[in-house]
Amino acid sequence: MKPVVAIVGRPNVGKSALFNRLSRKQISLVYDKPGVTRDRITLDCIWKSKAFTLVDTGGVGLEDDSGFEADIEREVAIAIDLADDIFFVVDGREGVTALDKDLGRRLRRARQRIFLVVNKLDSSKQDDWEFEFLELGFEQVFPVSAAHGRGIAFLMDDVSKDWPAGNAGGSEVRNDEPLNIAVVGRPNAGKSSLINALLDEDRVIVSPLAGTTRDAVDVHFENEGQKFCLVDTAGMRKRSKLQDPLERAMTARSAHSINRADICVLVIDAELGAGVQEKKIAGLIQKAGKPCLIVVNKWDLARDAKVFDATADRGDLPSPEKFLGIYRDALYKEMFFLKYAPVVFTSALEKRRLGGWFDAVREICEARETLLPAGKLNRLIEEATKRHPPVRVRNRSLKIYYIAQKRERVTSTTLVAFINNRDLWSDEYQRFLEQAIRTEYPLKGCPLLWHLKDKSAQKSQRESKPKQSRREESRD
Ligand code: GDP
Ligand code: GDP
């Protein structure tokens, strides 16, 4: 059975435009006059090898034609009856209207999953405007621009996540997008050896990318249906390393690979531990806001060498598991800002413990898709701030009105915090809030990115903008 997605919303919010965007065909009419799309139109579509049926429902609650309104209301009822998932579309430029609230109330009672789609947010100028619609009582909001395609892929990835795979017919469905991974670390940490050990030689395809420098090579491979792309891998090779031994060059190269990656793997030589270079690269990863996995390689050597004097003093070596724990703790102490990154221990030379690498990468992939529902998130923050209120600065204290997750892209978890004054926000308090969030949502390997919004400033900015001009803009 194909899932059915219904598009519901009051007139003129852009339902037809969204329908057209999703179907990629100009079927339903788009016309800047309320109520033009009168009939329910259904269409079979495919998103990334998953088939679904799209239903456009006309419009809801047209005030100037009551007969027509009743028709549309019935259409909506039918759609709600038929659909598995509902896109509830609102106009992000108009703001919340009475009709939206009315429709929202009806939809909240529906058994379907409701995706609140805030349309007409065409550019970064309208960043974070979608959060105003949390008022309608749904756990998340999706900012999109049906006209320009912004946010559509993210919305579709999210809605289709739970749909059955392969129902579009044909061969087995896989995720076609490779996961870009940057393997970074100091020279000689064992990056190339690790990559070779991870690759099942039979399946390796090494492909120099057209248009890149002679050195930079992306290595593609597959493991259990997941495609991987190790980016800029040749940059790690010995030959080029000899030609280019400068630390500066290494850092620049790492920065480039990190920026291209979905996930970064920081390889540390177990014997050397986390030194200046490791911290520098770790800093780059953090600054880029990329998920991170730490690999302690050459574990075979560390295991034998009593790396920690403290443990050696006691005369006998701790059990291997305990030793891992001690090593991990010491590492986190050195790189306290990367505490969210899981650590795996490998021996590329002995090809041991490599399964842990794949497991950790998969875990990070899942973590970065974690949904933080607005209600639960804000209750959690409220409890945390009660337990440990922000310190007062010059007789003023930070107020957090609410925090919401930005649902736009999957590279990292972004939180938007609406607060009274950004000068009162400190790194320390941010760390405390992060800790509180991570006890509930570990978000393994994923950094939390914060956007601060001075609520008062934002409000006045929106209020100074007359509704009419917002509507004018939406027509351009
Ligand atoms: P419907 O009545 O909900 O089906 O709305 P339509 O799809 O007919 O769109 C109504 C008006 O909004 C039209 O003038 C569209 O061009 C405009 N519109 C739709 N989507 C967008 C968008 O993403 N950005 C902007 N700026 N305008 C949009
Ligand atoms: P890269 O410069 O980071 O790419 O490091 P290489 O992969 O070229 O490895 C540097 C040296 O470390 C080589 O001599 C490898 O054989 C050695 N090496 C790599 N991984 C391991 C390991 O897990 N254990 C041991 N004992 N040696 C390793």
Coordinates of C-alpha atoms and ligand atoms in Angstrom, one line a residue:
M1 CA 0.0 0.0 0.0
K2 CA 1.3 3.4 -1.0
P3 CA 1.2 6.0 1.7
V4 CA -1.2 8.9 1.0
V5 CA -0.1 12.5 1.7
A6 CA -2.8 15.2 1.8
I7 CA -2.0 18.8 1.4
V8 CA -4.3 20.9 3.6
G9 CA -4.5 24.6 4.3
R10 CA -6.5 27.8 3.9
P11 CA -6.6 29.4 0.4
N12 CA -3.6 31.1 -1.0
V13 CA -0.9 29.7 1.3
G14 CA 0.8 27.9 -1.6
K15 CA -0.8 24.4 -1.5
S16 CA -0.9 24.2 -5.3
A17 CA 2.6 25.5 -5.6
L18 CA 3.7 22.8 -3.2
F19 CA 1.8 20.2 -5.1
N20 CA 3.4 21.2 -8.3
R21 CA 6.8 21.2 -6.7
L22 CA 6.4 17.7 -5.3
S23 CA 4.9 16.3 -8.5
R24 CA 7.2 18.3 -10.7
K25 CA 4.4 18.7 -13.1
Q26 CA 2.3 21.8 -13.7
I27 CA -1.0 20.0 -13.0
S28 CA -2.8 21.9 -10.4
L29 CA -3.6 25.5 -11.0
V30 CA -1.6 28.2 -9.3
Y31 CA -3.3 31.6 -9.4
D32 CA -3.1 34.4 -7.0
K33 CA -6.7 34.4 -6.1
P34 CA -8.2 32.5 -3.2
G35 CA -10.0 29.4 -4.1
V36 CA -8.9 28.7 -7.6
T37 CA -7.9 25.1 -6.9
R38 CA -11.4 23.7 -6.5
D39 CA -11.1 20.0 -7.0
R40 CA -9.3 17.4 -5.2
I41 CA -6.4 16.2 -7.3
T42 CA -4.5 13.1 -6.6
L43 CA -1.3 12.0 -8.2
D44 CA 1.1 9.1 -7.8
C45 CA 4.6 10.3 -7.0
I46 CA 8.0 8.8 -6.1
W47 CA 10.4 10.2 -3.6
K48 CA 13.8 8.5 -3.5
S49 CA 12.4 5.2 -4.7
K50 CA 9.4 5.4 -2.4
A51 CA 6.0 5.6 -4.0
F52 CA 3.3 7.7 -2.5
T53 CA 0.0 9.4 -3.5
L54 CA -0.3 13.1 -3.2
V55 CA -3.7 14.7 -2.6
D56 CA -4.4 18.4 -3.0
T57 CA -7.6 19.4 -1.2
G58 CA -8.7 22.8 -2.5
G59 CA -8.9 25.3 0.3
V60 CA -10.5 25.6 3.7
G61 CA -13.0 28.0 5.0
L62 CA -13.5 30.4 2.2
E63 CA -15.6 33.2 3.7
D64 CA -17.0 34.8 0.5
D65 CA -18.8 31.8 -0.8
S66 CA -20.3 29.5 1.8
G67 CA -21.5 26.8 -0.6
F68 CA -18.0 26.5 -2.0
E69 CA -16.6 26.6 1.6
A70 CA -18.7 23.6 2.5
D71 CA -17.4 21.8 -0.5
I72 CA -13.9 22.5 0.5
E73 CA -14.5 21.6 4.1
R74 CA -15.8 18.2 2.9
E75 CA -12.7 17.9 0.7
V76 CA -10.6 18.3 3.8
A77 CA -12.6 15.8 5.7
I78 CA -12.1 13.3 2.9
A79 CA -8.4 14.0 2.8
I80 CA -8.1 13.6 6.5
D81 CA -10.0 10.3 6.1
L82 CA -7.8 9.0 3.3
A83 CA -4.4 10.3 4.2
D84 CA -1.7 8.7 6.2
D85 CA 0.3 11.9 6.5
I86 CA -0.9 15.5 6.2
F87 CA 1.0 18.5 5.2
F88 CA -0.6 21.4 6.9
V89 CA 0.5 24.4 4.9
V90 CA 0.5 28.0 6.3
D91 CA 1.8 31.3 4.9
G92 CA 5.0 32.1 6.6
R93 CA 4.8 35.7 5.5
E94 CA 1.3 36.4 6.7
G95 CA 1.9 34.9 10.1
V96 CA -0.7 33.0 12.1
T97 CA -4.3 33.7 11.1
A98 CA -7.6 32.8 12.7
L99 CA -8.3 30.3 9.9
D100 CA -4.9 28.6 10.6
K101 CA -5.8 28.3 14.3
D102 CA -9.2 26.9 13.4
L103 CA -7.8 24.3 11.0
G104 CA -4.9 23.6 13.4
R105 CA -7.5 22.7 16.1
R106 CA -9.2 20.2 13.8
L107 CA -6.0 18.7 12.6
R108 CA -4.6 18.2 16.1
R109 CA -7.4 15.8 16.7
A110 CA -6.6 13.7 13.5
R111 CA -4.8 10.4 14.0
Q112 CA -2.4 11.2 11.1
R113 CA 1.1 12.5 11.4
I114 CA 0.8 16.3 10.8
F115 CA 3.7 18.1 9.2
L116 CA 3.3 21.9 9.7
V117 CA 4.8 23.3 6.5
V118 CA 5.5 27.0 6.7
N119 CA 5.6 28.2 3.1
K120 CA 6.9 31.3 1.3
L121 CA 10.1 31.5 3.3
D122 CA 12.1 32.1 0.2
S123 CA 15.4 33.3 1.5
S124 CA 17.6 33.8 4.5
K125 CA 15.8 37.1 5.0
Q126 CA 12.9 35.1 6.5
D127 CA 15.1 32.9 8.7
D128 CA 13.4 31.5 11.8
W129 CA 10.0 33.0 10.9
E130 CA 8.5 29.6 11.0
F131 CA 8.8 29.4 14.8
E132 CA 5.9 31.8 15.3
F133 CA 3.7 28.9 14.1
L134 CA 4.7 26.7 17.0
E135 CA 1.8 28.5 18.6
L136 CA -0.5 26.2 16.6
G137 CA 0.5 23.5 19.0
F138 CA 2.5 21.1 16.8
E139 CA 5.8 19.7 17.8
Q140 CA 7.8 20.8 14.8
V141 CA 7.7 23.2 11.9
F142 CA 9.2 22.9 8.5
P143 CA 10.2 26.1 6.7
V144 CA 9.9 25.8 2.9
S145 CA 9.6 27.7 -0.2
A146 CA 7.4 25.9 -2.7
A147 CA 8.3 28.5 -5.3
H148 CA 12.1 28.0 -4.9
G149 CA 12.3 24.5 -3.6
R150 CA 13.9 25.5 -0.3
G151 CA 13.4 23.0 2.5
I152 CA 11.4 20.6 0.3
A153 CA 14.0 17.7 0.3
F154 CA 14.3 17.9 4.0
L155 CA 10.6 17.8 4.5
M156 CA 10.3 14.8 2.1
D157 CA 13.2 12.9 3.7
D158 CA 11.5 13.3 7.1
V159 CA 8.0 12.3 6.0
S160 CA 9.2 9.3 4.0
K161 CA 11.6 8.0 6.6
D162 CA 9.0 5.6 8.0
W163 CA 7.5 4.6 4.6
P164 CA 8.2 1.1 3.4
A165 CA 11.2 0.9 1.1
G166 CA 11.0 -0.5 -2.4
N167 CA 7.3 -0.1 -2.9
A168 CA 8.0 1.8 -6.1
G169 CA 8.9 -1.6 -7.7
G170 CA 12.1 -2.5 -9.4
S171 CA 15.2 -3.6 -7.6
E172 CA 16.1 -3.2 -3.9
V173 CA 16.0 0.3 -2.7
R174 CA 19.1 1.8 -1.1
N175 CA 20.1 5.1 0.1
D176 CA 21.8 6.5 -3.0
E177 CA 23.4 9.5 -1.4
P178 CA 26.9 8.6 -0.2
L179 CA 27.8 9.6 3.3
N180 CA 30.8 12.0 3.0
I181 CA 33.4 11.2 5.6
A182 CA 36.6 13.1 6.2
V183 CA 39.4 11.1 7.8
V184 CA 41.7 13.6 9.5
G185 CA 44.6 13.6 11.9
R186 CA 48.3 14.1 12.1
P187 CA 50.6 12.5 9.6
N188 CA 51.4 8.9 10.5
A189 CA 48.5 8.4 12.8
G190 CA 47.4 5.6 10.5
K191 CA 44.8 7.3 8.4
S192 CA 45.7 5.6 5.1
S193 CA 46.1 2.2 6.9
L194 CA 42.7 2.6 8.5
I195 CA 41.1 3.5 5.2
N196 CA 42.6 0.5 3.5
A197 CA 41.6 -1.7 6.4
L198 CA 38.0 -0.5 6.2
L199 CA 37.7 -1.1 2.5
D200 CA 36.8 -4.5 1.3
E201 CA 39.3 -4.6 -1.5
D202 CA 36.9 -6.4 -3.9
R203 CA 34.5 -3.5 -3.7
V204 CA 36.9 -0.6 -3.7
I205 CA 36.6 1.9 -6.4
V206 CA 39.1 4.7 -6.3
S207 CA 38.0 7.5 -8.5
P208 CA 39.9 10.7 -9.0
L209 CA 37.4 13.5 -9.2
A210 CA 37.5 15.6 -12.4
G211 CA 38.5 19.1 -11.8
T212 CA 40.2 18.6 -8.5
T213 CA 43.9 18.8 -7.8
R214 CA 46.2 15.9 -8.7
D215 CA 46.3 14.8 -5.1
A216 CA 42.7 15.0 -4.0
V217 CA 40.9 11.7 -4.5
D218 CA 37.5 10.7 -3.2
V219 CA 37.3 7.0 -2.3
H220 CA 33.9 5.4 -2.7
F221 CA 32.9 2.2 -1.1
E222 CA 29.9 0.4 0.3
N223 CA 29.1 -1.4 3.4
E224 CA 25.8 -3.2 4.2
G225 CA 23.9 -1.1 1.7
Q226 CA 25.3 2.3 2.8
K227 CA 27.4 4.2 0.4
F228 CA 30.4 6.0 1.8
C229 CA 32.7 8.6 0.2
L230 CA 35.9 9.3 2.0
V231 CA 36.7 12.8 0.9
D232 CA 40.1 14.2 -0.1
T233 CA 41.8 10.9 0.8
A234 CA 44.9 11.3 -1.3
G235 CA 45.8 14.3 0.8
M236 CA 46.7 11.9 3.5
R237 CA 49.0 9.8 1.5
K238 CA 52.7 9.5 2.3
R239 CA 54.0 10.7 -1.0
S240 CA 52.1 13.9 -0.9
K241 CA 52.9 14.2 2.8
L242 CA 56.6 14.2 2.0
Q243 CA 56.1 16.9 -0.6
D244 CA 54.0 18.9 1.7
P245 CA 55.2 18.4 5.3
L246 CA 54.2 21.8 6.7
E247 CA 51.7 21.8 9.4
R248 CA 50.0 24.8 7.9
A249 CA 49.3 22.9 4.7
M250 CA 48.0 20.0 6.7
T251 CA 45.6 22.2 8.6
A252 CA 44.4 23.9 5.4
R253 CA 43.8 20.5 3.8
S254 CA 42.0 19.2 6.9
A255 CA 39.8 22.3 7.0
H256 CA 38.9 21.7 3.3
S257 CA 38.0 18.1 3.9
I258 CA 36.1 18.9 7.0
N259 CA 34.0 21.4 5.3
R260 CA 33.1 18.9 2.6
A261 CA 32.2 16.1 5.0
D262 CA 28.9 15.0 6.6
I263 CA 30.9 13.3 9.4
C264 CA 34.5 13.8 10.5
V265 CA 36.7 11.0 11.8
L266 CA 39.6 12.2 13.9
V267 CA 42.4 9.6 13.9
I268 CA 44.7 9.7 16.9
D269 CA 47.8 7.7 17.3
A270 CA 47.2 5.7 20.6
E271 CA 50.8 6.0 21.6
L272 CA 50.9 9.8 21.2
G273 CA 47.5 10.6 22.5
A274 CA 45.8 14.0 22.0
G275 CA 48.5 16.6 21.3
V276 CA 48.5 20.1 19.9
Q277 CA 47.8 19.0 16.4
E278 CA 44.9 16.8 17.4
K279 CA 43.4 19.7 19.4
K280 CA 43.8 22.0 16.5
I281 CA 42.0 19.7 14.1
A282 CA 39.4 18.9 16.7
G283 CA 38.8 22.7 17.0
L284 CA 38.3 22.9 13.2
I285 CA 35.7 20.1 13.3
Q286 CA 33.9 21.8 16.2
K287 CA 34.0 25.2 14.5
A288 CA 32.6 23.7 11.3
G289 CA 29.7 22.2 13.4
K290 CA 30.3 18.7 12.0
P291 CA 29.5 15.5 13.7
C292 CA 32.6 13.7 14.9
L293 CA 34.0 10.3 15.6
I294 CA 37.3 9.8 17.4
V295 CA 39.4 6.8 16.4
V296 CA 42.2 5.8 18.6
N297 CA 44.4 3.8 16.2
K298 CA 47.4 1.6 16.8
W299 CA 45.6 0.2 19.8
D300 CA 47.8 -2.9 19.5
L301 CA 50.8 -0.7 20.6
A302 CA 49.1 1.1 23.4
R303 CA 47.7 -2.0 24.8
D304 CA 51.2 -3.4 25.2
A305 CA 53.0 -0.3 26.2
K306 CA 51.4 0.8 29.5
V307 CA 50.6 4.1 28.1
F308 CA 49.6 5.6 31.4
D309 CA 52.2 5.8 34.1
A310 CA 49.4 6.0 36.7
T311 CA 48.2 2.6 35.8
A312 CA 51.7 1.2 35.5
D313 CA 52.5 2.4 39.0
R314 CA 50.0 0.1 40.4
G315 CA 52.2 -2.7 39.2
D316 CA 49.6 -4.6 37.2
L317 CA 47.8 -3.6 34.1
P318 CA 44.0 -3.1 34.3
S319 CA 41.7 -5.3 32.3
P320 CA 41.5 -4.4 28.6
E321 CA 38.0 -3.0 29.0
K322 CA 39.0 -0.9 32.0
F323 CA 42.1 0.3 30.2
L324 CA 39.8 1.5 27.4
G325 CA 37.8 3.4 29.9
I326 CA 40.8 5.1 31.5
Y327 CA 42.2 6.0 28.1
R328 CA 38.8 7.5 27.0
D329 CA 38.4 9.5 30.1
A330 CA 41.9 11.0 29.7
L331 CA 41.1 11.8 26.1
Y332 CA 37.9 13.6 27.0
K333 CA 39.8 15.6 29.7
E334 CA 42.2 16.8 27.0
M335 CA 39.5 17.5 24.5
F336 CA 36.6 18.5 26.8
F337 CA 34.9 20.4 24.0
L338 CA 34.4 17.2 22.0
K339 CA 32.9 15.2 24.7
Y340 CA 29.9 14.4 22.5
A341 CA 32.1 12.5 20.1
P342 CA 32.2 8.7 20.6
V343 CA 35.6 7.0 20.8
V344 CA 36.4 3.8 19.1
F345 CA 39.7 1.9 19.4
T346 CA 41.2 0.2 16.3
S347 CA 44.2 -1.5 15.0
A348 CA 44.5 -0.8 11.3
L349 CA 47.6 -2.9 11.2
E350 CA 45.9 -6.0 12.7
K351 CA 42.6 -5.1 11.0
R352 CA 41.0 -5.4 14.4
R353 CA 38.0 -3.7 16.0
L354 CA 36.9 -2.2 12.7
G355 CA 33.3 -3.2 13.1
G356 CA 33.1 -0.7 15.9
W357 CA 33.9 2.0 13.4
F358 CA 30.9 1.2 11.2
D359 CA 28.6 0.9 14.2
A360 CA 29.7 4.3 15.5
V361 CA 29.2 5.9 12.2
R362 CA 25.7 4.5 11.9
E363 CA 24.9 5.6 15.3
I364 CA 26.0 9.2 14.5
C365 CA 23.9 9.1 11.3
E366 CA 20.8 8.2 13.3
A367 CA 21.6 10.7 16.1
R368 CA 21.8 13.6 13.6
E369 CA 18.2 12.9 12.6
T370 CA 17.0 13.0 16.1
L371 CA 13.8 15.0 16.5
L372 CA 13.6 17.2 19.5
P373 CA 9.8 17.8 20.0
A374 CA 9.2 21.4 21.0
G375 CA 7.0 20.6 24.0
K376 CA 9.3 18.1 25.6
L377 CA 12.4 20.2 24.8
N378 CA 11.0 23.2 26.5
R379 CA 9.8 21.4 29.6
L380 CA 13.3 20.0 29.9
I381 CA 14.9 23.4 29.6
E382 CA 12.4 24.9 32.1
E383 CA 13.3 22.2 34.7
A384 CA 17.0 22.8 34.1
T385 CA 16.8 26.5 34.4
K386 CA 14.8 26.1 37.6
R387 CA 17.4 23.8 39.0
H388 CA 20.2 26.0 38.1
P389 CA 19.1 29.6 37.2
P390 CA 21.3 31.8 35.1
V391 CA 23.5 34.1 37.1
R392 CA 22.5 37.7 37.2
V393 CA 24.7 40.1 35.3
R394 CA 24.5 43.8 36.3
N395 CA 21.2 43.1 38.0
R396 CA 19.7 41.4 34.9
S397 CA 19.3 37.8 34.2
L398 CA 18.9 35.7 31.1
K399 CA 15.4 34.7 30.2
I400 CA 14.7 31.9 27.9
Y401 CA 11.3 32.2 26.3
Y402 CA 11.6 29.0 24.3
I403 CA 13.9 26.8 22.3
A404 CA 13.0 25.1 19.1
Q405 CA 14.8 22.8 16.7
K406 CA 15.5 24.2 13.3
R407 CA 14.2 21.6 10.8
E408 CA 16.0 22.4 7.6
R409 CA 18.9 20.2 7.0
V410 CA 20.4 17.1 8.6
T411 CA 24.1 17.9 8.9
S412 CA 23.8 18.9 12.5
T413 CA 21.3 19.6 15.2
T414 CA 20.5 23.3 15.3
L415 CA 18.6 25.0 18.1
V416 CA 17.1 28.4 18.0
A417 CA 16.8 30.1 21.4
F418 CA 14.4 33.0 21.8
I419 CA 15.8 35.0 24.8
N420 CA 15.5 38.4 26.3
N421 CA 19.1 39.6 25.6
R422 CA 22.0 37.8 23.9
D423 CA 24.6 39.6 26.1
L424 CA 23.3 37.6 29.0
W425 CA 23.9 34.3 27.3
S426 CA 27.3 32.7 28.3
D427 CA 29.3 29.8 27.0
E428 CA 29.1 28.3 30.4
Y429 CA 25.3 28.4 30.6
Q430 CA 25.1 27.0 27.0
R431 CA 27.2 24.1 28.1
F432 CA 24.9 23.5 31.1
L433 CA 21.9 23.5 28.8
E434 CA 23.5 21.2 26.4
Q435 CA 24.3 18.8 29.2
A436 CA 20.7 18.9 30.3
I437 CA 19.5 18.2 26.7
R438 CA 22.0 15.4 26.2
T439 CA 20.9 13.5 29.3
E440 CA 17.5 13.1 27.5
Y441 CA 18.8 13.1 23.9
P442 CA 22.4 11.9 23.8
L443 CA 22.8 13.0 20.1
K444 CA 25.9 10.9 20.0
G445 CA 28.7 12.5 18.0
C446 CA 26.6 15.5 17.0
P447 CA 27.4 19.1 18.0
L448 CA 24.6 21.3 19.0
L449 CA 24.5 24.5 17.1
W450 CA 22.8 27.5 18.7
H451 CA 21.1 30.5 17.0
L452 CA 20.3 33.1 19.5
K453 CA 17.3 35.4 18.9
D454 CA 16.7 38.5 20.9
K455 CA 13.0 38.1 21.1
S456 CA 12.3 41.8 21.7
A457 CA 14.4 42.9 18.8
Q458 CA 12.8 40.3 16.5
K459 CA 9.3 41.3 17.5
S460 CA 9.9 44.9 16.8
Q461 CA 11.4 44.1 13.5
R462 CA 8.3 42.1 12.5
E463 CA 5.9 44.6 13.9
S464 CA 7.5 47.4 12.0
K465 CA 6.7 45.6 8.8
P466 CA 3.1 46.0 7.8
K467 CA 1.2 42.9 6.8
Q468 CA 0.4 44.4 3.5
S469 CA 4.0 44.7 2.5
R470 CA 4.7 41.2 3.5
R471 CA 2.0 40.1 1.2
E472 CA 3.3 42.2 -1.6
E473 CA 6.7 40.6 -1.3
S474 CA 5.2 37.2 -1.5
R475 CA 4.0 38.0 -5.0
D476 CA 7.3 39.0 -6.4
Ligands
GDP1 P1 -3.2 27.7 -2.7 O1 -4.5 28.5 -2.8 O2 -2.9 27.4 -1.3 O3 -3.2 26.5 -3.6 O4 -2.0 28.7 -3.1 P2 -1.2 28.8 -4.5 O5 -0.3 27.6 -4.7 O6 -2.2 29.0 -5.6 O7 -0.3 30.1 -4.2 C1 -0.9 31.3 -3.9 C2 0.0 32.5 -4.2 O8 1.2 32.3 -3.4 C3 0.5 32.5 -5.6 O9 0.7 33.9 -6.0 C4 1.9 31.9 -5.5 O10 2.8 32.3 -6.5 C5 2.4 32.3 -4.2 N1 3.3 31.3 -3.6 C6 3.2 30.0 -3.5 N2 4.3 29.5 -3.0 C7 5.2 30.5 -2.7 C8 6.5 30.6 -2.2 O11 7.1 29.6 -1.8 N3 7.0 31.8 -2.1 C9 6.4 32.9 -2.5 N4 7.0 34.1 -2.4 N5 5.2 32.9 -3.0 C10 4.5 31.7 -3.1
GDP2 P1 48.9 8.4 7.8 O1 50.0 9.3 7.5 O2 48.0 8.9 8.9 O3 48.1 8.0 6.6 O4 49.5 7.0 8.4 P2 49.8 5.6 7.6 O5 48.6 4.9 7.4 O6 50.7 5.9 6.5 O7 50.6 4.9 8.8 C1 51.8 5.3 9.4 C2 52.6 4.2 10.0 O8 51.8 3.7 11.1 C3 52.8 3.0 9.0 O9 54.1 2.5 9.2 C4 51.7 2.0 9.4 O10 52.1 0.7 9.2 C5 51.6 2.3 10.9 N1 50.3 1.9 11.4 C6 49.1 2.3 11.0 N2 48.1 1.8 11.7 C7 48.7 1.0 12.7 C8 48.2 0.2 13.8 O11 47.0 0.1 14.0 N3 49.1 -0.4 14.6 C9 50.5 -0.3 14.3 N4 51.3 -0.9 15.2 N5 51.0 0.5 13.3 C10 50.1 1.1 12.5

